[in-house]
Structure formats: C-alpha cells, structure tokens
CSV table of C-alpha atoms in Angstrom, one decimal:
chain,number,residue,atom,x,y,z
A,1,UNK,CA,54.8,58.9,50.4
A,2,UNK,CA,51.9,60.7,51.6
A,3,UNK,CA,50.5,64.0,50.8
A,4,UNK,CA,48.0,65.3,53.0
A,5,UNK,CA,46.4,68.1,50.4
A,6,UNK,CA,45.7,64.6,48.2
A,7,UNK,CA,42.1,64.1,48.1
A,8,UNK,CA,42.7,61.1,46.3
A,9,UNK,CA,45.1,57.4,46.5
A,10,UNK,CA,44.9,55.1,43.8
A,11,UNK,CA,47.0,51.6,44.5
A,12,UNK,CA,47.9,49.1,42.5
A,13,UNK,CA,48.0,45.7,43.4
A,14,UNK,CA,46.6,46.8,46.7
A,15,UNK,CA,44.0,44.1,47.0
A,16,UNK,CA,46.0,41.9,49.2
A,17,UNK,CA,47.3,44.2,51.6
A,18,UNK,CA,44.5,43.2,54.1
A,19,UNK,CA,45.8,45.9,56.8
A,20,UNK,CA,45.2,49.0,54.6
A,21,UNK,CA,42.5,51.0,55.1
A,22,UNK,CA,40.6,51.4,51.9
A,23,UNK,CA,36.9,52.7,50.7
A,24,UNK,CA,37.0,50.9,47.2
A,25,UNK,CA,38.5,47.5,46.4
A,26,UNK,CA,38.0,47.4,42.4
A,27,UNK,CA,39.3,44.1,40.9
A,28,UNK,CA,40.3,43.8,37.5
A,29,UNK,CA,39.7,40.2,35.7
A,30,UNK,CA,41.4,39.4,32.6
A,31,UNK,CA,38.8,37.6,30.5
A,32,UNK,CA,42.0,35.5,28.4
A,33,UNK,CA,43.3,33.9,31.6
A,34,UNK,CA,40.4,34.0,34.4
A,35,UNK,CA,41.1,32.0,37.3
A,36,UNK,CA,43.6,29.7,35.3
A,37,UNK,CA,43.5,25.8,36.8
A,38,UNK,CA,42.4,27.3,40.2
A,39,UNK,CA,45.3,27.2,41.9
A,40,UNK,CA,47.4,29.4,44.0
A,41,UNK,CA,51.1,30.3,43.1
A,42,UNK,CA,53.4,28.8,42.5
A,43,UNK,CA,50.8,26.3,40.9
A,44,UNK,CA,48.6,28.2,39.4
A,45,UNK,CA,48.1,32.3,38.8
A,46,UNK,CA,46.0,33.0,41.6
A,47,UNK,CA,47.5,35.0,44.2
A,48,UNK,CA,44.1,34.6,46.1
A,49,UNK,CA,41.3,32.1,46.4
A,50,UNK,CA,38.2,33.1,43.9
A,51,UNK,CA,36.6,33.5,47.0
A,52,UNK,CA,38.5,36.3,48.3
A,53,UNK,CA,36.8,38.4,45.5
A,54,UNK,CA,33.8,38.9,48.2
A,55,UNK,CA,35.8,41.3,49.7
A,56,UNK,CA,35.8,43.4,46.2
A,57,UNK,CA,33.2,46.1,45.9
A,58,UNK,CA,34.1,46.3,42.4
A,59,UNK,CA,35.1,44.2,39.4
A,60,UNK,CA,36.1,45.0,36.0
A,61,UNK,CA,36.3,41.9,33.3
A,62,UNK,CA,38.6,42.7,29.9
A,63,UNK,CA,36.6,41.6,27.3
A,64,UNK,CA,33.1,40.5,26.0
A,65,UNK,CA,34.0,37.1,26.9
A,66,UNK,CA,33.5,37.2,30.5
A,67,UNK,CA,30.3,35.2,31.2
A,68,UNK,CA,32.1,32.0,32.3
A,69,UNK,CA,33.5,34.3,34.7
A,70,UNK,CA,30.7,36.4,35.8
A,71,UNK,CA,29.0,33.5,36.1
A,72,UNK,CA,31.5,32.1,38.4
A,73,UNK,CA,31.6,35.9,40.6
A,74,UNK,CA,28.2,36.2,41.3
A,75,UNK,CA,28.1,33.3,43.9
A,76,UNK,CA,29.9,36.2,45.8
A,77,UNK,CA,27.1,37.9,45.4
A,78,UNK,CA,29.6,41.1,44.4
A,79,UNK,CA,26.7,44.0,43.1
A,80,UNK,CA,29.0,46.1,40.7
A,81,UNK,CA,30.6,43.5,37.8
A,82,UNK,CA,30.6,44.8,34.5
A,83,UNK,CA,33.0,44.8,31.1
A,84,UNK,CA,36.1,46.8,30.0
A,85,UNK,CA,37.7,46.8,26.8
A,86,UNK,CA,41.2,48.1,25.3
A,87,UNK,CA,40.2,50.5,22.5
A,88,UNK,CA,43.9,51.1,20.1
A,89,UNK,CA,44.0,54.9,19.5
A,90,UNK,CA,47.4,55.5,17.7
A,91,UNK,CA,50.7,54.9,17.5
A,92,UNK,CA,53.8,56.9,18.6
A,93,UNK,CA,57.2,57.0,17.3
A,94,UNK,CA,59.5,56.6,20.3
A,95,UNK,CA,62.8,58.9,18.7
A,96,UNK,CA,60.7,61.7,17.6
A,97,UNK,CA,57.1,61.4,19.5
A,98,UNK,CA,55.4,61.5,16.1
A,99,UNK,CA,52.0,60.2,16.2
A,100,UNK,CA,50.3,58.2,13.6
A,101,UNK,CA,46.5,57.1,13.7
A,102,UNK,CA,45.2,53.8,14.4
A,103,UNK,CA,44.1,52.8,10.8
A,104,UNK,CA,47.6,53.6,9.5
A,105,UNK,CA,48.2,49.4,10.3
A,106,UNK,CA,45.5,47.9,8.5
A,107,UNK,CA,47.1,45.3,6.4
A,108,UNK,CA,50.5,46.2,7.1
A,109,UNK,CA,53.2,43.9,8.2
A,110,UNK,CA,55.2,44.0,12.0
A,111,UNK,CA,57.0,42.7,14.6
A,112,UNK,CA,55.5,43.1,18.0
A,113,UNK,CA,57.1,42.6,21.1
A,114,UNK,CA,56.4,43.4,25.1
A,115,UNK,CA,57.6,42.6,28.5
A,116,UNK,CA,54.3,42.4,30.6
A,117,UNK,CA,52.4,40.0,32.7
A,118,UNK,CA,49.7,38.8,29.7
A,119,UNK,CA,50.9,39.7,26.3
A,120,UNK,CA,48.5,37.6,24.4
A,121,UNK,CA,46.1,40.7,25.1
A,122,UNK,CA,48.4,43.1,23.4
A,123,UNK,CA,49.0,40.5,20.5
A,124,UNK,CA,45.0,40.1,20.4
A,125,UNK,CA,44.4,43.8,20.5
A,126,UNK,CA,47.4,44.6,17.8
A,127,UNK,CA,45.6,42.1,15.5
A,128,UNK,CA,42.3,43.7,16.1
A,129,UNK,CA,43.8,46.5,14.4
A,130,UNK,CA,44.2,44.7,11.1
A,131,UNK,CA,48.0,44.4,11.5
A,132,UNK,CA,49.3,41.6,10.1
A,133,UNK,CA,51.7,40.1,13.0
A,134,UNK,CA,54.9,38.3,11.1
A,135,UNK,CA,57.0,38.1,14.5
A,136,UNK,CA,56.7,38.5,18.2
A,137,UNK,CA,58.9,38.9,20.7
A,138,UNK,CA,57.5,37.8,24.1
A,139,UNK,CA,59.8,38.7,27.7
A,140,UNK,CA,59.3,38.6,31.2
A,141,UNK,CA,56.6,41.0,32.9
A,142,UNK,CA,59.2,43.4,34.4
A,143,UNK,CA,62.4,42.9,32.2
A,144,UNK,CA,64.8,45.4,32.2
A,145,UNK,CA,65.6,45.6,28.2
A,146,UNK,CA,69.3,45.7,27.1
A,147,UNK,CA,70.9,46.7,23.8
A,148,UNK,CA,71.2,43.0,23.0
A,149,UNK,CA,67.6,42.4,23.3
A,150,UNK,CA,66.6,45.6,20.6
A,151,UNK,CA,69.5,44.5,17.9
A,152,UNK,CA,67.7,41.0,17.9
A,153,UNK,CA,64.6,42.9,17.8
A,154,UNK,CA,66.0,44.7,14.7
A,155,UNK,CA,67.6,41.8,13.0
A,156,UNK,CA,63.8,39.9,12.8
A,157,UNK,CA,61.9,43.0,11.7
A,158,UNK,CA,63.6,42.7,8.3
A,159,UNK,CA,60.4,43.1,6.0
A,160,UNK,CA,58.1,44.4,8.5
A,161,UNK,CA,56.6,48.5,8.0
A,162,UNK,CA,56.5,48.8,12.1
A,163,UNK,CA,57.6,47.8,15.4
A,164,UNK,CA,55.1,47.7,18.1
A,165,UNK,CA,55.6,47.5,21.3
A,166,UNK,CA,53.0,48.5,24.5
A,167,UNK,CA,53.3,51.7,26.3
A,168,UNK,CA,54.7,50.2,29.4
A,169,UNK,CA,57.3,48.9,27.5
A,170,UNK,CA,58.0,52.2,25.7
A,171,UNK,CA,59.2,53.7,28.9
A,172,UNK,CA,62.2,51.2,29.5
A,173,UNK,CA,63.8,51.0,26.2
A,174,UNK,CA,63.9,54.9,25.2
A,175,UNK,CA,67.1,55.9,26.8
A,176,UNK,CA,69.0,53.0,25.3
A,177,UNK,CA,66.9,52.9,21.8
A,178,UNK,CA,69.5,53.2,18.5
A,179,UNK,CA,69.1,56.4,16.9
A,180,UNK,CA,68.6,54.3,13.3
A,181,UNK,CA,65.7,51.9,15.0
A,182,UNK,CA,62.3,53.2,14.5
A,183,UNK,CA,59.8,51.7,17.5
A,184,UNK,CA,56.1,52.5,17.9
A,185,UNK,CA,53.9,52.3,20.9
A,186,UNK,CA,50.6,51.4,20.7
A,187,UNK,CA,48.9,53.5,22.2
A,188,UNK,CA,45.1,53.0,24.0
A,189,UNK,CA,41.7,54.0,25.8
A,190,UNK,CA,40.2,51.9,28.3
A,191,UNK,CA,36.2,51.8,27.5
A,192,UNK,CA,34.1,50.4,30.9
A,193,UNK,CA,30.3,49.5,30.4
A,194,UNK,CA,28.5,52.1,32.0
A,195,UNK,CA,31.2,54.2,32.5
A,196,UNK,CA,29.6,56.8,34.1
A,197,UNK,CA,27.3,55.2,36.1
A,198,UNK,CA,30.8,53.2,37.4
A,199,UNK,CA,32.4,56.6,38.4
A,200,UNK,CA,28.8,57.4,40.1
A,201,UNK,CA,29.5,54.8,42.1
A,202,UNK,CA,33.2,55.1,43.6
A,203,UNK,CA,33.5,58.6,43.7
C-alpha cells in the first residue's frame, strides 16, 4: 500500500527485489552465522552470493565478533560497515503488561523459548543477562503457536522463576495465552557504532 503524504518506506527483506527502486540498501549480517558453508539455498543460508553485498550501500554486523566477516566485505569495497548490538532492557508480563527491569534475572532460573530465524542470538543475549537457562524451546522461524505447544511449555518450566520468550514471539501467543501461565518478553534496544554518524548518512 502506498501513501503518497509518506516521506518515508522502510522494507524488509527488500534486498533481493532487484526491480525496486531504492536510495539505501542497508544489509544486516548476523555475526553467529555469517555466510554459513557459502552456499546458496537450499544448501546453504545464503539467499545471495557474498558478492551481491556490492550492491549494499550499507551494512550492519550483530556483534563484536564480526572481523572474519568484515574482513571478508571489504573486497566489495562497501564504505559504510560497522557493528550493532542487542542491548536487554526489561521484561514484560504478557497477561498484565507489567514491566520488570533487566537485572530482575540475574541468577535466576528459566525456560526460554522462540520461533524465529536464529534463536541462538536470543539464547546468547538471555544469558548475557545472568539468567540461568534450565530449558529451551526452539520452533520454526514463522510458527503459528497452538495451545498444545504453551501446555508443553508450562509442563517443563516446573522450577523455573520466568518464561522468556522474544518480542516477535509475544505477538502470536497473546490471544491464545492461559490466564494461569505467566510469559515474559524480553524486551531490547538495538545499539549501532556511530549511531549518529550512521543516520547522517541515510537520511
């Protein structure tokens, strides 16, 4: 849908779409994962060669792990690469939209679970917390949750103090959630190097 009052269009996943007209392509690069064996789907995760990402006029790396990677990019000879992190602010009750600060994990017990495309990162950025992670639950990026799914859920966080799950998440299992089943969402803040000379440059 377009809205011609809209100064501004933001798509995701838009990289590929080679017949759209755009003035920023901004790549993000998960640091965990990088360009896995190489390969292309179905063989591998790339849905691109590594050499499409000349075409980027940005990219964004998770992590301060990246130099393999960066190392790898600039034979593109791309000019803006630089980090990102996932900073945890909170917590937030999913029945009652209570929210709880970070800290409140530290050293406390929980079952985590998510339906996204990397959920090592989430697990990583849970533990980076100080939680102590006693069971995960890991599901398809995309899954559509069911009832089943949340009593299993419930049954394995016997002797946990939370369950976590990621904001994306939060948004699919709210309207079927059991009244007597408490779920948290992390909640977080994405932190660029930079970050205002970044925006300097696409806006």
């Amino acid at each position: 849908m377009v809205f011609s009052s809209s100064p501004l269009f933001i798509l995701d996943d838009g990289f590929q779409h080679w017949k759209l007209y755009r003035d920023r392509d901004i790549v993000l690069i998960d640091s965990i994962r990088g360009f896995g064996n190489g390969h292309l789907l179905p063989r591998g995760i790339l849905r691109e060669p590594a050499s499409s990402l000349k075409r980027a006029t940005h990219i964004l790396i998770s992590g301060d792990d990246g130099k393999e990677i960066v190392d790898k990019i600039a034979l593109s000879n791309i000019n803006s690469i630089r980090s990102f992190r996932y900073v945890p602010t909170g917590i937030v009750n999913l029945t009652n939209n209570t929210k709880f600060p970070i800290d409140c994990l530290k050293n406390k017990k929980v079952l985590a679970f998510s339906g996204i495309a990397n959920p090592v990162s989430f697990f990583i950025t849970l533990k980076n917390t100080g939680a102590i992670i006693k069971n995960t639950f890991v599901f398809k990026d995309h899954h559509r949750y069911t009832i089943k799914n949340l009593d299993n859920i419930k049954r394995d966080s016997c002797g946990t103090a939370y369950i976590i799950t990621t904001e994306k998440d939060s948004v699919k299992i709210k309207d079927i959630l059991p009244s007597d089943m408490d779920v948290y969402a992390m909640t977080i803040d994405i932190v660029i190097d930079n970050e205002q000379e970044f925006l300097t440059q696409i806006c």
